[in-house]
Tab-separated table of C-alpha atoms in Angstrom:
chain	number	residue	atom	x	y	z
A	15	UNK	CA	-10.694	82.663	-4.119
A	16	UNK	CA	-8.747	79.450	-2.807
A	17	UNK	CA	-5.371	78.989	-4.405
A	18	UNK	CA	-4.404	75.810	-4.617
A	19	UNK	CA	-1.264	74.549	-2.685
A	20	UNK	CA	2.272	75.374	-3.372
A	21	UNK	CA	5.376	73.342	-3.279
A	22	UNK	CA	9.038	74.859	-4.468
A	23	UNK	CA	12.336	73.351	-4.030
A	24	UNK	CA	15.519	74.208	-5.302
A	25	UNK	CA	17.214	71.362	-7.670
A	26	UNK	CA	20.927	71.167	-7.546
A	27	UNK	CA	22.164	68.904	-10.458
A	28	UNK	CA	24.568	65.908	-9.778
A	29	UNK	CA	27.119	67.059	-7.999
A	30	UNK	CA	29.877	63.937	-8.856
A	31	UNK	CA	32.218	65.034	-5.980
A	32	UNK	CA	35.959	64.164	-6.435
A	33	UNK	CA	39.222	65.302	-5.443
A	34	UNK	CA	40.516	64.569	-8.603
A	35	UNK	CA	39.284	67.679	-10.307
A	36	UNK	CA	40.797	69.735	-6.802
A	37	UNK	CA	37.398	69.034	-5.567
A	38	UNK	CA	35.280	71.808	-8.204
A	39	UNK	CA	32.313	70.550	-7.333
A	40	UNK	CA	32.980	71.698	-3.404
A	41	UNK	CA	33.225	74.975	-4.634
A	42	UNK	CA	30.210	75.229	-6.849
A	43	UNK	CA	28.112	73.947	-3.953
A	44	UNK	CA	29.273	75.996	-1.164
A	45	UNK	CA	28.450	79.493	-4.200
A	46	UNK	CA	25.067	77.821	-4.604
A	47	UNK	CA	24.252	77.703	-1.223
A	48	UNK	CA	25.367	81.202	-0.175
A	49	UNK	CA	22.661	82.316	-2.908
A	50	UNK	CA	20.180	80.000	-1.830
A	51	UNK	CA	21.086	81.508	1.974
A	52	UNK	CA	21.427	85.392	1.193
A	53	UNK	CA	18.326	84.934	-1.312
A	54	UNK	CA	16.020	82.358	-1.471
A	55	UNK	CA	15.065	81.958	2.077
A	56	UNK	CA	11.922	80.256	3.307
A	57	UNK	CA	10.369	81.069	-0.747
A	58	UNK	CA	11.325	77.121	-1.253
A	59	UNK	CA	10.659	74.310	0.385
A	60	UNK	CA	13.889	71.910	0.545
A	61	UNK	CA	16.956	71.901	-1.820
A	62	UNK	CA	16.555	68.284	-3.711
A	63	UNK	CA	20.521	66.176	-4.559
A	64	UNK	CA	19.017	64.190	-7.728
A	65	UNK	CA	21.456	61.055	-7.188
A	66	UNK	CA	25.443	60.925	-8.196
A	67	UNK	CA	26.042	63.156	-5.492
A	68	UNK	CA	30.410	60.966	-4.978
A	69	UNK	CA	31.866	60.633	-7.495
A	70	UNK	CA	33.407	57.185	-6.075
A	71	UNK	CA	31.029	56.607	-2.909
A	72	UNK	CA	33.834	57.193	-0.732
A	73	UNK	CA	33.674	58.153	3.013
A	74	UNK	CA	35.960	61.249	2.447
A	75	UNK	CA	33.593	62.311	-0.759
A	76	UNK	CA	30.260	62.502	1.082
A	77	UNK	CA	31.870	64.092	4.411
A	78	UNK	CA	32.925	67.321	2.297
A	79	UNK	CA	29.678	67.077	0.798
A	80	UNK	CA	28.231	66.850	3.922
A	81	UNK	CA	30.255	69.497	5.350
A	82	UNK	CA	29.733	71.681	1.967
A	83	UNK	CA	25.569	71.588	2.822
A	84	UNK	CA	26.160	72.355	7.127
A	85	UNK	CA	25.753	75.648	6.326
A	86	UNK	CA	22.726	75.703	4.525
A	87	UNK	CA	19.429	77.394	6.272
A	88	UNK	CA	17.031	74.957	4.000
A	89	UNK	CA	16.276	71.383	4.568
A	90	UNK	CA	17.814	68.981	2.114
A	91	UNK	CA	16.541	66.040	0.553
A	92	UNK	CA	18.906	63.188	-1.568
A	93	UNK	CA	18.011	60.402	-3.478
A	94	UNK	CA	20.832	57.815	-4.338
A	95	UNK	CA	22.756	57.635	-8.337
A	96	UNK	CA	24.164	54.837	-10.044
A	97	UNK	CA	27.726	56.522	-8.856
A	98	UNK	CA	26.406	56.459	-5.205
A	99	UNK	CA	26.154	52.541	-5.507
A	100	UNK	CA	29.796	52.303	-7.232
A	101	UNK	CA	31.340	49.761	-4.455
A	102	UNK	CA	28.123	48.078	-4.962
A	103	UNK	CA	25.977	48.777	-2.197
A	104	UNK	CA	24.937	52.276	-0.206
A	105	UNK	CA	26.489	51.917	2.754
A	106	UNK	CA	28.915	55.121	2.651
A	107	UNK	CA	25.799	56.568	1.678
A	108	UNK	CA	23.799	55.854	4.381
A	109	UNK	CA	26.206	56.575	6.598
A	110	UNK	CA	26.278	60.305	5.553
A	111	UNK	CA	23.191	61.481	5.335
A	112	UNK	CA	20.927	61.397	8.169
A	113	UNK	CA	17.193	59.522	7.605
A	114	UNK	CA	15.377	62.242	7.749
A	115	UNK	CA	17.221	64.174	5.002
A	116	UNK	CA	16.680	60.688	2.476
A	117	UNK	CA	12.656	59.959	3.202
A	118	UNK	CA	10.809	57.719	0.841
A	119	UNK	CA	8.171	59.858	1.003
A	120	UNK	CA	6.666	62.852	2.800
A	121	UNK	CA	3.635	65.439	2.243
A	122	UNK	CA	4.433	69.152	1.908
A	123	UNK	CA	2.219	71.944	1.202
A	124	UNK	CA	-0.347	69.237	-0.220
A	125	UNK	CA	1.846	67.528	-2.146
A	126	UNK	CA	3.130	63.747	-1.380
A	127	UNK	CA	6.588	64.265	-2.337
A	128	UNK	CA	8.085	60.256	-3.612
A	129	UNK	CA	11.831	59.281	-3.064
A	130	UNK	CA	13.200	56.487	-5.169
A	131	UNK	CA	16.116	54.378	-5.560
A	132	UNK	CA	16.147	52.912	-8.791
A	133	UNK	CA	20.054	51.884	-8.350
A	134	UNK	CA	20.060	49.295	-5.363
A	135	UNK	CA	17.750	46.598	-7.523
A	136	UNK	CA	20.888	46.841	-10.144
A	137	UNK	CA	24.477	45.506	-11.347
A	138	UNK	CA	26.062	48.707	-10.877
A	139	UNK	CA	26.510	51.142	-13.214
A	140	UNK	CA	23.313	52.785	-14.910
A	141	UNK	CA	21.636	49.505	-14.577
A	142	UNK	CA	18.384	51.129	-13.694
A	143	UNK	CA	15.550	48.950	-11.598
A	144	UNK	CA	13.101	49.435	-8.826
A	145	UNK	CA	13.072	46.865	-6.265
A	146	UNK	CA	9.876	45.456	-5.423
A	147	UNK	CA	10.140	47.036	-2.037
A	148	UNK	CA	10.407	51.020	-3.778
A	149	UNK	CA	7.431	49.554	-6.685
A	150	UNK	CA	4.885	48.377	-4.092
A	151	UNK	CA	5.765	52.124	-1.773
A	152	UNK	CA	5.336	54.166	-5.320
A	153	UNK	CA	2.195	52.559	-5.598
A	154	UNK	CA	1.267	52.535	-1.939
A	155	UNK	CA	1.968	56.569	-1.622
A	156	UNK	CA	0.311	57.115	-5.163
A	157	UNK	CA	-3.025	55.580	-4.069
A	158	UNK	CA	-2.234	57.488	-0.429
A	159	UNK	CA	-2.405	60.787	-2.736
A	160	UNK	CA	-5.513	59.902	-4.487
A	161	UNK	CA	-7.504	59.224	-1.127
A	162	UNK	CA	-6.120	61.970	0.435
A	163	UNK	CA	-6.574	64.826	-2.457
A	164	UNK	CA	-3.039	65.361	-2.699
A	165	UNK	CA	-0.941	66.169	-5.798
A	166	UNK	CA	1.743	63.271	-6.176
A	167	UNK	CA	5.497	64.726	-7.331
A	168	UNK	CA	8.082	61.941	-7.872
A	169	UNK	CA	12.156	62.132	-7.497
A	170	UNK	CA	14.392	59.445	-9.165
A	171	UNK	CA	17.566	59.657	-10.509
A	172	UNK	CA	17.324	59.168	-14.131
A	173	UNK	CA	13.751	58.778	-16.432
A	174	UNK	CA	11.159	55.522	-16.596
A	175	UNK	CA	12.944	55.636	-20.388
A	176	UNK	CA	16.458	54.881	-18.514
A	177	UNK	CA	14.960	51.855	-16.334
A	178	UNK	CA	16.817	48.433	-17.502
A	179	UNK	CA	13.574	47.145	-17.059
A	180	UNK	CA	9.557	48.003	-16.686
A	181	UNK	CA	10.226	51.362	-17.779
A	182	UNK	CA	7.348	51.807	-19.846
A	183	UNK	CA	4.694	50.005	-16.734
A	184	UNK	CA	6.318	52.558	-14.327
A	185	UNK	CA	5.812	55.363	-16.414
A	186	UNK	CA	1.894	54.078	-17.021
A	187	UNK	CA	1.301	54.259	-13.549
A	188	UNK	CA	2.701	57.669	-12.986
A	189	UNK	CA	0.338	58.686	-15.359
A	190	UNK	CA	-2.480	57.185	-14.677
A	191	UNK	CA	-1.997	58.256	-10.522
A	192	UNK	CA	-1.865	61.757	-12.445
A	193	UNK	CA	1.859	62.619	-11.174
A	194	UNK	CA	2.027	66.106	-11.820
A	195	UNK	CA	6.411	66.266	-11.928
A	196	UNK	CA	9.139	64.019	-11.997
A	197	UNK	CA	12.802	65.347	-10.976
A	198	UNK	CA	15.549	63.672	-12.047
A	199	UNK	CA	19.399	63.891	-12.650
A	200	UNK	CA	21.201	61.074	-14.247
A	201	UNK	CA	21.338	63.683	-17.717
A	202	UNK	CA	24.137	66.512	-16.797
A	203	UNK	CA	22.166	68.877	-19.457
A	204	UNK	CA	18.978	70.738	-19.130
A	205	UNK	CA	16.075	69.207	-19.815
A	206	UNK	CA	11.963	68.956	-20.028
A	207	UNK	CA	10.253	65.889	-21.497
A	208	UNK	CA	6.420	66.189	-21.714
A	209	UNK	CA	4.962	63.045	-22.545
A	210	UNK	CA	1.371	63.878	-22.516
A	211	UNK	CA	0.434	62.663	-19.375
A	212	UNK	CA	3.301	63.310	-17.055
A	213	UNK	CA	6.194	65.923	-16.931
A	214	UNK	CA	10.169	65.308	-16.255
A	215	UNK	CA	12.617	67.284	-15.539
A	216	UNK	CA	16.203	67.207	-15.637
A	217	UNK	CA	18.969	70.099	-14.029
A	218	UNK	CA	22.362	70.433	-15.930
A	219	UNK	CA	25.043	68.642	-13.226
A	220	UNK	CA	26.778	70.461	-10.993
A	221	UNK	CA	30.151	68.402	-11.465
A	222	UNK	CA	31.303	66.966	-15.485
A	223	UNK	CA	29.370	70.184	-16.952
A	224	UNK	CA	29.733	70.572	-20.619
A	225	UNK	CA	26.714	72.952	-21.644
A	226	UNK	CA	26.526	76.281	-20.556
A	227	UNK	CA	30.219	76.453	-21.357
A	228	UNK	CA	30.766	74.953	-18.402
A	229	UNK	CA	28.930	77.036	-15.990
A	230	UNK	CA	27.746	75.877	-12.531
A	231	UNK	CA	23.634	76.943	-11.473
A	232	UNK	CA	20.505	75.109	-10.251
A	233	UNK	CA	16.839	74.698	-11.151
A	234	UNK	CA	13.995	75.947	-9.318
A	235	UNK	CA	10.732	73.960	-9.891
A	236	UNK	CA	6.970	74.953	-8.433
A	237	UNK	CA	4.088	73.089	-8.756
A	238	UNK	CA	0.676	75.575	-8.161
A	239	UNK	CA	-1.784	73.045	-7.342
A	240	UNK	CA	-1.071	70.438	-10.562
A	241	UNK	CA	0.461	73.497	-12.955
A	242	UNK	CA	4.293	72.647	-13.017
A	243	UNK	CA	6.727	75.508	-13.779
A	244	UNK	CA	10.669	75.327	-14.119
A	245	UNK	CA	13.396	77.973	-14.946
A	246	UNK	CA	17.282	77.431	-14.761
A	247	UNK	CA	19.478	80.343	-12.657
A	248	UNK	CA	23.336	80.056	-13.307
A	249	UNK	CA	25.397	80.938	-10.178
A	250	UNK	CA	25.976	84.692	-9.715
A	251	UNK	CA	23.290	86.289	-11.438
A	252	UNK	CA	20.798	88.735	-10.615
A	253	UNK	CA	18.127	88.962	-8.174
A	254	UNK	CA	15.315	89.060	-6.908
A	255	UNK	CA	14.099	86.084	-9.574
A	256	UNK	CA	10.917	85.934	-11.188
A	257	UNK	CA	8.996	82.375	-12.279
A	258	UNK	CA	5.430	82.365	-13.526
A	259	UNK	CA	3.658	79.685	-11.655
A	260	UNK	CA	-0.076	80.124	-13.331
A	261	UNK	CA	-1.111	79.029	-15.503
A	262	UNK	CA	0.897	76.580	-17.439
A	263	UNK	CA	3.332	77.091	-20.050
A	264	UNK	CA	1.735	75.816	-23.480
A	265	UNK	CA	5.113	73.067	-23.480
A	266	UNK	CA	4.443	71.626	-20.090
A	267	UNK	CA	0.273	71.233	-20.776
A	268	UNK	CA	-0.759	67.652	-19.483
A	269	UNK	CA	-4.527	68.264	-19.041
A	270	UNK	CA	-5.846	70.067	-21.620
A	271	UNK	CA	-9.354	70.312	-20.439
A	272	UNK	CA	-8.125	71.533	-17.054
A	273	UNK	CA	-8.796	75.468	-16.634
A	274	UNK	CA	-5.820	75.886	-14.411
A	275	UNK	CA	-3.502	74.833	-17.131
A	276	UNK	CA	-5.618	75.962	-20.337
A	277	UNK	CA	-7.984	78.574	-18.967
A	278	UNK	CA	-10.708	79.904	-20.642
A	279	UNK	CA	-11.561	83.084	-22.275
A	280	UNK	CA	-12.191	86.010	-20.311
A	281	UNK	CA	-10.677	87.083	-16.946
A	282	UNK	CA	-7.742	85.117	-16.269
A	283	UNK	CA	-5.816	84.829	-12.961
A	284	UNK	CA	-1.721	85.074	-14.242
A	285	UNK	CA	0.805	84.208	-10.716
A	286	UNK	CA	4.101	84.478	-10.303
A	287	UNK	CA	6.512	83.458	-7.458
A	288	UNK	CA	9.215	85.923	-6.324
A	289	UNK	CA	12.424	84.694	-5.060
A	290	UNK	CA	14.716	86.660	-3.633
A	291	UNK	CA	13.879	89.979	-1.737
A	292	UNK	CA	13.547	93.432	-3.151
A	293	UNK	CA	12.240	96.403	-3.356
A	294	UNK	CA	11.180	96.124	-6.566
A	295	UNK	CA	8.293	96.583	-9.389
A	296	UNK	CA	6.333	92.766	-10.208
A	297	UNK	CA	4.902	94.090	-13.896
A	298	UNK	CA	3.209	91.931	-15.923
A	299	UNK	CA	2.339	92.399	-19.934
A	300	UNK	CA	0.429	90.398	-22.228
A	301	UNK	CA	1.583	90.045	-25.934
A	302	UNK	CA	4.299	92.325	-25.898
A	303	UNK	CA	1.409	95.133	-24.487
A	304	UNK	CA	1.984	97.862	-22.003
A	305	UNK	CA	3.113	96.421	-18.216
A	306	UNK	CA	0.436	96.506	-15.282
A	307	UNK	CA	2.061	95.919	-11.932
A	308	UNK	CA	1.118	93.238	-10.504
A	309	UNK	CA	-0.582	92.742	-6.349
A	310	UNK	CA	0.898	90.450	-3.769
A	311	UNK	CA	-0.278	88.831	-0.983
A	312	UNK	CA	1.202	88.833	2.557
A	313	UNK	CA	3.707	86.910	2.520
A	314	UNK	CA	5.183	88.692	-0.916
A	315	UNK	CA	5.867	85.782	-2.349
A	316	UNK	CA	3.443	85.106	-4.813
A	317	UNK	CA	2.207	87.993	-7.086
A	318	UNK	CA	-1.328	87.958	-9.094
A	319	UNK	CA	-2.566	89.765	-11.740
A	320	UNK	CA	-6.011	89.216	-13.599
A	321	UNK	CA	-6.370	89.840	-17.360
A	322	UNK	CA	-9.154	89.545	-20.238
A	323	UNK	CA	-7.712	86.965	-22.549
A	324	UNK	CA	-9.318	86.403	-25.903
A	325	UNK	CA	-9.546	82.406	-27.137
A	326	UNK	CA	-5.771	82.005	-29.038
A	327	UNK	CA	-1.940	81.322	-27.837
A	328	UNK	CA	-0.776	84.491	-25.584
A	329	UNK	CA	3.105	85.370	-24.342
A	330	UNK	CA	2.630	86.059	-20.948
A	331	UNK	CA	6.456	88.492	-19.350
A	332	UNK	CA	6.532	89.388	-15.926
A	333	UNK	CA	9.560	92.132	-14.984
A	334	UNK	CA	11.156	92.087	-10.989
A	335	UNK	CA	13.697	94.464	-11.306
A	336	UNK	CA	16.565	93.531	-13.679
A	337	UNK	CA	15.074	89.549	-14.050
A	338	UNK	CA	12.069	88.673	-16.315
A	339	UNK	CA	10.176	85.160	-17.036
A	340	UNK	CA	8.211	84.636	-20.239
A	341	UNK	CA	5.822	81.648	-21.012
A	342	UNK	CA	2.854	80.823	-23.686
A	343	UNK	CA	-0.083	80.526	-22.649
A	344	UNK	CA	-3.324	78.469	-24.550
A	345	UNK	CA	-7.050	79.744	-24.023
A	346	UNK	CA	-9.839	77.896	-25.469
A	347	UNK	CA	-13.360	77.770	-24.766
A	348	UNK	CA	-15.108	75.147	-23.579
A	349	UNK	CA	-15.958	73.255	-27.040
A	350	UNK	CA	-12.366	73.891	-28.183
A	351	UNK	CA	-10.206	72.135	-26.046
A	352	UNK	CA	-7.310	70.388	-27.198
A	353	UNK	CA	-7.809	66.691	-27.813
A	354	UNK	CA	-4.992	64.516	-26.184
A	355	UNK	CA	-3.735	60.963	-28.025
A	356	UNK	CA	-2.792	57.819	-26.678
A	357	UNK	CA	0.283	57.984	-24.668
A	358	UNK	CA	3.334	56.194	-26.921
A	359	UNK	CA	6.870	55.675	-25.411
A	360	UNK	CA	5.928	57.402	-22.062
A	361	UNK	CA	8.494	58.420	-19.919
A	362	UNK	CA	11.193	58.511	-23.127
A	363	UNK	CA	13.403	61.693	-23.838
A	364	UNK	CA	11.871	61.313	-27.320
A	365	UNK	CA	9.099	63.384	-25.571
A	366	UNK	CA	11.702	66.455	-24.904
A	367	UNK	CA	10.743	69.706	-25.769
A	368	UNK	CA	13.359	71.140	-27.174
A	369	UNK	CA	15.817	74.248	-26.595
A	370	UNK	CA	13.922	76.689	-24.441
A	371	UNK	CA	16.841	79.043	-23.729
A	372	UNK	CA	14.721	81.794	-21.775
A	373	UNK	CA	14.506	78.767	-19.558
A	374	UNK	CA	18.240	77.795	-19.846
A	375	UNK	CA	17.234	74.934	-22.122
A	376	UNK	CA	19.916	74.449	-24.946
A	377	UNK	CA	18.521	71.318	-26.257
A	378	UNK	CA	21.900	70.298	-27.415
A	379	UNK	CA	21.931	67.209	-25.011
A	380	UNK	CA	25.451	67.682	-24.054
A	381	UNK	CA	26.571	65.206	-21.539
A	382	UNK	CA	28.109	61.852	-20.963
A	383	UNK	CA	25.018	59.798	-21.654
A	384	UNK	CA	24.307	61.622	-24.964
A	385	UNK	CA	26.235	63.947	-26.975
A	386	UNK	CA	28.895	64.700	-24.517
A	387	UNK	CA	32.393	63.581	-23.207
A	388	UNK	CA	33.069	59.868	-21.607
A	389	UNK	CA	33.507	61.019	-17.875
């Protein structure tokens, strides 16, 4: 069997870094990074800064950022925030991160992995635009994807919804170039938005949190081929840490007809991605049903599992020592797939799917640009 290809990185939320707090968010990020270090190794591909990473743009901001991430064994890569452009351009910036850690695009594991900078086109502020230059390279690297067979993942700092203009044409052509994940920031609260065609993702902030009472963690997000996955880990919990990559979660189904994310009845492959080593159990059960362990393959990374699954919605657990991931899985037959509607509003957080908190999902929408505190 071929499995498709696999891309994981490691989202730390926005990390607003200021002295004015006694610089918290240095702290948080140095704990995040001696996890991702002591744990995570190699299992990811790049930790991703979604934007607002100063608080004030200020020289001495990004060098202890800077300095904060020297010690970290993973590439990085950063995408500028409406606080990144708060002097009203990106110099400071530019200045501290190198090139090669801020592409506009690149192609890992067969994926082409899109950079954008919806803040420089702006007045400041969250005055959200692409400039022509970034909307001609989206849909330069979009049709580079198609010819090229690879799976298109986008990264921009706050949702098409946000955009102070085009927001709705920008989100039409990630879905019709088939994006299979947009990361963003912009939110400071956990969150997934499915709008039928295309799915976004946002990671609780690292600095100005308000859910979680207040607790620092990060996202990790997998894409298995075009099947997205996405679980929240606070800082200082347990490990190893499970995610169930295959196939997809019933909430984050784009393609309906595609086996991969709605299989069909009968033997059905279920992965999951270990992060985190250990000498540990991977057990999977199906409906609350007695665990089978699960088989790896060399690199012990990904664990399968194949199971008889009857037409009808299934809750899929898989157990790695003290951590477990649950999803819901669809199965239909082949004159029984799900019919999909016109896309309406696409790329709004009217599309959000609600509290998910096995997935750290609260749905209370607590932050400054919804139901939180003026930062």
């Amino acid at each position: 069997m071929t499995r498709p290809p696999v891309l994981s990185w490691v989202h730390v939320g926005d990390l607003h870094m200021d002295e004015a707090n006694g610089w918290e968010s240095r702290d948080r990020l140095a704990a995040i990074i001696a996890e991702i270090n002591a744990h995570i190794g190699d299992a990811a591909d790049f930790v991703y800064l979604p934007g607002d990473n100063a608080n004030h743009a200020t020289v001495g901001q990004y060098r202890v950022i800077t300095d904060t991430l020297a010690p970290l064994r993973l590439p990085y890569r950063v995408i500028p925030g409406d606080h990144d452009y708060e002097l009203g351009d990106l110099a400071n910036y530019d200045g501290a991160f190198p090139a090669a850690n801020r592409p506009e695009a690149e192609v890992i594991g067969g994926h082409r992995c899109i950079f954008l900078d919806i803040v420089s086109a702006g007045a400041g502020g969250p005055d959200f635009r692409l400039t022509m230059h970034h909307r001609n390279r989206l849909l330069a690297e979009l049709a580079r994807a198609e010819a090229e067979g690879q799976v298109p993942v986008v990264f921009m700092h706050a949702y098409p919804g946000d955009l102070a203009a085009d927001g709705e044409d920008i989100a039409r052509i990630l879905a019709d170039a088939r994006v299979a994940f947009v990361d963003t920031g912009h939110t400071h609260y956990n969150e997934l938005l499915n709008d039928g065609r295309v799915i976004y993702g946002a990671t609780r902030s690292t600095g100005e949190i308000e859910e979680g009472d207040g607790r620092p963690g990060f996202s990790i997000v997998t894409l298995h081929g075009r099947v997205p996955s996405w679980r929240f880990k606070e800082t200082g919990g347990v490990w190893p840490f499970v995610q169930i990559v295959a196939p997809a979660d019933l909430r984050l189904v784009t393609r309906p007809a595609d086996p991969t994310q709605v299989p069909r009845p009968g033997l059905v492959e279920i992965v999951a991605k270990l992060f985190g080593a250990g000498d540990v159990p991977v057990l999977l059960s199906v409906d609350d049903g007695a665990a089978v362990p699960m088989t790896t393959t060399d690199d012990g990374a990904l664990w399968s599992a194949m199971v008889d699954l009857a037409a009808g919605a299934h809750r899929i657990a898989v157990t790695a020592g003290e951590d477990r991931d649950v999803i819901k899985i669809l199965v239909r037959g082949e004159t029984d797939i799900p019919r999909r509607g016109m896309p309406i509003a696409p790329g709004r957080d009217l599309h959000h799917i609600g509290a998910w908190p096995e997935h750290g999902i609260s749905g209370t929408q607590l932050g400054p640009n919804k139901n939180g505190r003026h930062w």
